[in-house]
XYZ file of C-alpha atoms in Angstrom:
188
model
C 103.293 97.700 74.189
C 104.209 100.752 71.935
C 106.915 99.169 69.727
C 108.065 102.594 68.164
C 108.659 103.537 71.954
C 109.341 100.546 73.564
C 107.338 101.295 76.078
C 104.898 99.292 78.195
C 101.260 100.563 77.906
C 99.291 98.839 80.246
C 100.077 95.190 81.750
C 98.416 93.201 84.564
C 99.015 90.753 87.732
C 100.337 88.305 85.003
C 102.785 90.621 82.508
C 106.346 89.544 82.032
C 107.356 93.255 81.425
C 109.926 92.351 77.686
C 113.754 92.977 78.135
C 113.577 95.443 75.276
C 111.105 98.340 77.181
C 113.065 100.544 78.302
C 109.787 103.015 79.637
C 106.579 101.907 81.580
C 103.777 104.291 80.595
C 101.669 106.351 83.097
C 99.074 104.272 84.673
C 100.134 100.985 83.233
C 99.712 98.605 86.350
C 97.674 101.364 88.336
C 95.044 99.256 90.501
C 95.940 95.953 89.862
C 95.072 94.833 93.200
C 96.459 91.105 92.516
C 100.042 92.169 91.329
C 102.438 91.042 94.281
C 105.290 91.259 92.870
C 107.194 92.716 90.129
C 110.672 92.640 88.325
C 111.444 95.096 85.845
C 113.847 94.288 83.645
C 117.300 95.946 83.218
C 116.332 97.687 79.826
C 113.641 100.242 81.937
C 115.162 103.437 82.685
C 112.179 105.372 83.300
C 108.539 104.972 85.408
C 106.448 107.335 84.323
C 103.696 108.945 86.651
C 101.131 106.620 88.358
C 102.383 103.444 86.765
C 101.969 101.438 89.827
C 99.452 103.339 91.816
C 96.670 101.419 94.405
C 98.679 97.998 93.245
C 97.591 97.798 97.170
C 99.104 94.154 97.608
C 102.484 95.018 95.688
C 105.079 93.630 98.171
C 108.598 92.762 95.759
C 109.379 95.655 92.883
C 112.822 94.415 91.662
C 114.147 97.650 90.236
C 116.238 97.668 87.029
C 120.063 98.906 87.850
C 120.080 101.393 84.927
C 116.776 102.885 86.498
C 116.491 107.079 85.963
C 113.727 108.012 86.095
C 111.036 107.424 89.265
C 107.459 109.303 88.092
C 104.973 111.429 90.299
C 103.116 108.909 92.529
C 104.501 105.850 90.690
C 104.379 103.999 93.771
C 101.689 105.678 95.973
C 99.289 103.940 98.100
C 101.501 101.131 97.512
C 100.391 99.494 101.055
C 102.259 96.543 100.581
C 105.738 97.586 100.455
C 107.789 96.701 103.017
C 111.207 98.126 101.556
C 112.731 99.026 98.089
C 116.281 98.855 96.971
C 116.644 102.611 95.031
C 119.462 101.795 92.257
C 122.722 104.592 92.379
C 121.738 105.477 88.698
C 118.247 107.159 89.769
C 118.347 110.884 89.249
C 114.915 111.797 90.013
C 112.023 110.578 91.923
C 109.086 112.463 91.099
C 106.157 114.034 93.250
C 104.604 111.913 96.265
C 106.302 109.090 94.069
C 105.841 106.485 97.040
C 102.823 108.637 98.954
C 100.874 106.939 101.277
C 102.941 103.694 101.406
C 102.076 103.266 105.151
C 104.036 100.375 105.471
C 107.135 101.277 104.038
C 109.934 100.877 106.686
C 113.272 100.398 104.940
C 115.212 102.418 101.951
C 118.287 100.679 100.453
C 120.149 102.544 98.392
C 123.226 101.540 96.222
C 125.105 105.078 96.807
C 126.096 106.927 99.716
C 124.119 109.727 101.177
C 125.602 112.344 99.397
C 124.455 110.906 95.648
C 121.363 110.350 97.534
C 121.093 114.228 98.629
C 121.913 114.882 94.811
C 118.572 113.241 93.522
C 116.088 115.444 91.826
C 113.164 114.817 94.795
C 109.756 116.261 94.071
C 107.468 117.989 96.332
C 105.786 115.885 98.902
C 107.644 113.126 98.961
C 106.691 110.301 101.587
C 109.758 109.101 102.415
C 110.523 111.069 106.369
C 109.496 107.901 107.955
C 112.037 105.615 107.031
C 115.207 103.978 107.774
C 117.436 104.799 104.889
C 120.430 101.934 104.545
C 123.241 103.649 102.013
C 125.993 101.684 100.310
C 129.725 102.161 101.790
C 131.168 101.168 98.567
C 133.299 103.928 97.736
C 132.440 105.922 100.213
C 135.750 108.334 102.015
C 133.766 107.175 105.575
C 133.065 111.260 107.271
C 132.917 111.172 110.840
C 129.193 112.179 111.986
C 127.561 111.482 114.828
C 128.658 109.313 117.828
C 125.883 107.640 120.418
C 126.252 105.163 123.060
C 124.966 102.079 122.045
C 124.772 100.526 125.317
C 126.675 100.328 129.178
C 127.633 97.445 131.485
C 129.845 97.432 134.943
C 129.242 99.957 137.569
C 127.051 97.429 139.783
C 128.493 99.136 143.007
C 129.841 102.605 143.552
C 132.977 100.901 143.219
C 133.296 99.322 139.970
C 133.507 101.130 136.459
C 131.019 101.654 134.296
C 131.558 101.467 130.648
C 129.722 102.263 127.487
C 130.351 101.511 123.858
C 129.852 104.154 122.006
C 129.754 104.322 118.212
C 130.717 106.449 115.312
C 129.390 106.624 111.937
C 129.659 107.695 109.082
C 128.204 111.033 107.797
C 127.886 110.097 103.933
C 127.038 106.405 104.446
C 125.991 105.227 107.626
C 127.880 102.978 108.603
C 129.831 102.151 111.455
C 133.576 103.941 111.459
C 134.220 103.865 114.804
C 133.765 101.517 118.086
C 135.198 102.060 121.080
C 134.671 101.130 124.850
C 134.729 104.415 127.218
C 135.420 103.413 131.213
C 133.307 106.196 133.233
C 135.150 106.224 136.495
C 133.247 105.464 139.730
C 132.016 108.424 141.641
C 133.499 108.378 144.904
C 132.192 108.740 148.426
């Protein structure tokens, strides 16, 4: 640890990262294939660059809330993430910052789409292949788009058909709207 900086230099599969570091340097769990899991305590406001990088069987990072800062491939190659909770307070989340984390499936964020639009994002980022969950908290609920979640009835030419179809919301995601839609049978 740098004391002057309060910043962790290098750690391991074992380091209890101290509640006064508020930075964790480049590199400083980079290939520490046995690390699993990590929590990183509320003090940390930035990752620098490559701090977790090939920690292949990382599966839990607990981010701080008062997170920033998110470094150029912090995360990448990171095969063991499933999903990550992004805190609101992040501003920027550097280059390729979770590249190559193949099995990364599931973003939860604690804002709403639009404070995640806002985010600084670097170049490359590998995140197109997941399912982004956004906080509602807040949030003035925007209509966006509707789909039809599923139909029933309509076994004979007879009988309506319905279908539920479902709004959500533009900024967050959630659901605003449910409603059941009859389709009239087509006649003879």
């Amino acid at each position: 640890i740098d004391t002057a900086k309060n910043m962790l230099v290098s750690g391991c599969h074992t380091t209890q990262i101290p509640d006064d570091v508020v930075e964790i340097g480049c590199v400083a769990f980079a290939s520490t294939e046995k690390l699993e899991e990590i929590t990183i305590p509320d003090s940390v406001k930035k990752i620098e660059w490559n701090a977790f990088k090939y920690c292949k069987n990382l599966q839990h990072v607990r981010f701080p809330k008062h997170l920033e800062y998110i470094g150029e491939g912090a995360f990448g190659y990171c095969n063991g993430l499933k999903e990550i909770t992004i805190p609101v307070s992040v501003t920027v989340i550097g280059d390729n910052a979770f590249h190559e984390c193949y099995n990364l499936t599931d973003v939860y964020y604690g804002g709403n789409r639009s404070q995640w639009n806002a985010i600084e994002m670097g170049a490359g980022e590998a995140l197109s292949g997941v399912k982004f969950h956004f906080s509602a908290v807040g949030c003035e609920h925007i209509p966006g788009k509707s789909e039809v979640v599923d139909e029933w009835g309509g076994n004979s030419c007879l009988d309506t058909k319905y279908q539920r179809v479902v709004t959500y919301c533009a900024d967050c995601g959630s659901t605003i709207e449910e409603k059941h839609v009859p389709i009239p049978p087509k006649g003879h």
